[in-house]
XYZ file of C-alpha atoms in Angstrom:
154
model
C 188.287 -9.239 38.342
C 184.859 -7.649 38.735
C 183.956 -5.292 41.553
C 180.628 -3.923 42.565
C 180.331 -0.169 42.454
C 180.056 0.015 46.243
C 183.274 -1.938 46.834
C 185.028 0.155 44.198
C 183.866 3.332 45.877
C 185.405 2.223 49.190
C 188.729 1.427 47.562
C 189.008 4.490 45.311
C 186.690 7.212 46.591
C 188.493 10.073 44.834
C 188.035 8.442 41.405
C 184.285 8.081 41.872
C 183.996 11.625 43.181
C 186.062 13.022 40.281
C 184.040 11.101 37.726
C 180.773 12.340 39.180
C 181.855 15.995 38.969
C 182.758 15.736 35.265
C 179.233 15.072 34.103
C 178.196 16.618 30.837
C 176.664 20.061 31.237
C 172.892 20.246 31.172
C 170.326 22.950 30.578
C 171.571 26.456 29.807
C 175.222 25.434 30.304
C 174.851 22.772 27.595
C 173.319 25.289 25.184
C 176.049 27.866 25.816
C 178.904 25.371 25.617
C 181.131 26.010 22.593
C 181.904 23.092 20.288
C 184.201 22.913 17.256
C 181.316 21.971 14.947
C 179.064 24.898 15.952
C 177.456 26.866 13.133
C 177.123 30.562 13.934
C 174.637 33.071 12.535
C 176.626 36.285 12.158
C 174.046 38.585 10.575
C 170.261 38.750 10.491
C 167.953 41.028 8.536
C 164.286 40.789 7.638
C 161.997 42.154 4.984
C 159.442 44.745 6.106
C 156.016 43.777 7.374
C 152.760 45.371 6.270
C 149.075 44.591 6.060
C 148.081 41.785 3.717
C 146.059 42.431 0.527
C 145.738 46.238 0.931
C 149.067 47.051 2.622
C 151.895 49.308 1.518
C 153.755 46.344 -0.082
C 150.816 44.973 -2.106
C 152.431 46.128 -5.366
C 155.990 45.013 -4.508
C 156.831 41.635 -6.072
C 158.841 39.009 -4.186
C 161.873 39.338 -6.476
C 162.192 43.064 -5.677
C 161.984 42.373 -1.942
C 164.572 39.627 -2.295
C 166.868 41.845 -4.381
C 166.643 44.603 -1.735
C 167.409 42.063 0.980
C 170.476 40.729 -0.886
C 171.765 44.275 -1.567
C 171.219 45.469 2.011
C 172.946 42.373 3.396
C 175.971 42.737 1.127
C 176.215 46.491 1.816
C 175.879 46.157 5.592
C 178.252 43.197 6.006
C 180.730 44.265 3.289
C 180.822 40.600 2.380
C 182.645 39.604 -0.807
C 179.878 37.858 -2.806
C 182.394 35.486 -4.410
C 183.111 33.981 -0.970
C 179.515 32.743 -0.583
C 179.401 28.957 -0.933
C 175.638 28.398 -0.965
C 172.309 30.211 -0.789
C 168.979 28.746 0.276
C 165.769 30.769 -0.009
C 162.690 29.699 1.915
C 159.407 30.870 0.440
C 155.764 29.905 0.099
C 154.211 29.427 -3.347
C 155.576 32.338 -5.376
C 155.598 31.937 -9.131
C 158.892 30.344 -10.271
C 160.675 30.570 -6.890
C 164.048 29.340 -8.131
C 164.080 31.691 -11.109
C 163.062 34.651 -8.920
C 165.732 33.815 -6.329
C 168.483 33.395 -8.936
C 167.533 36.613 -10.739
C 167.530 38.622 -7.493
C 170.924 37.180 -6.469
C 172.506 37.963 -9.844
C 171.030 41.475 -9.872
C 172.467 42.078 -6.391
C 175.971 41.183 -7.593
C 176.266 37.592 -6.411
C 178.317 35.641 -8.978
C 176.637 33.081 -11.223
C 178.795 30.251 -9.834
C 177.234 30.543 -6.344
C 174.573 27.798 -6.118
C 171.082 28.654 -4.983
C 168.203 26.460 -3.884
C 164.695 27.131 -2.668
C 162.514 25.580 0.000
C 158.812 25.862 -0.788
C 156.865 25.135 2.372
C 153.644 26.473 3.860
C 155.123 27.103 7.301
C 158.689 27.672 8.460
C 160.286 27.785 5.019
C 162.802 30.367 6.283
C 163.733 28.082 9.177
C 164.180 25.216 6.728
C 166.548 27.430 4.714
C 168.594 28.067 7.882
C 168.633 24.342 8.612
C 169.771 23.519 5.074
C 172.687 25.979 5.165
C 173.682 24.944 8.708
C 173.744 21.281 7.720
C 175.885 21.963 4.639
C 178.340 23.894 6.830
C 178.432 21.085 9.426
C 179.027 18.543 6.646
C 181.984 20.559 5.367
C 180.295 21.306 2.042
C 180.283 25.053 2.692
C 181.928 27.514 5.026
C 179.742 30.554 4.303
C 176.113 30.513 3.292
C 173.073 32.736 3.113
C 169.767 31.445 4.460
C 166.876 33.660 3.453
C 163.146 33.697 3.946
C 160.882 35.850 1.783
C 157.086 36.069 1.553
C 154.482 38.289 -0.006
C 150.946 37.509 1.046
C 149.489 40.480 -0.827
């Protein structure tokens, strides 16, 4: 038996009304709605900013900035480095980005078995690092990851 929506509404008005009030949230409510597959950023820190070329960081190499960022993050969060499942570093054209990232992580006390990757992109490399870690968490490949962006334009 097939019924038109208008004849169904006359026969069962409370069902139609109930169904219409259970619409999926939209706008801000949809953004704030909690879901079991949400990925949460629990800590954020950034490297310092200075003038390019002649600024106070012109003689500080990327690996030293990255090392300081790793150390400060581990100190502030009191995170056990062996619990980290993955690290992704977003950067823009440094020399040997993967080597620099691995060396800084090891020097900061992150174990050698923690994998590390780099994203080398002209714009939004740090955001791509966040996206990479978030997707590996959503896929169940990791439960804790570090997404890092580091640049030195000097």
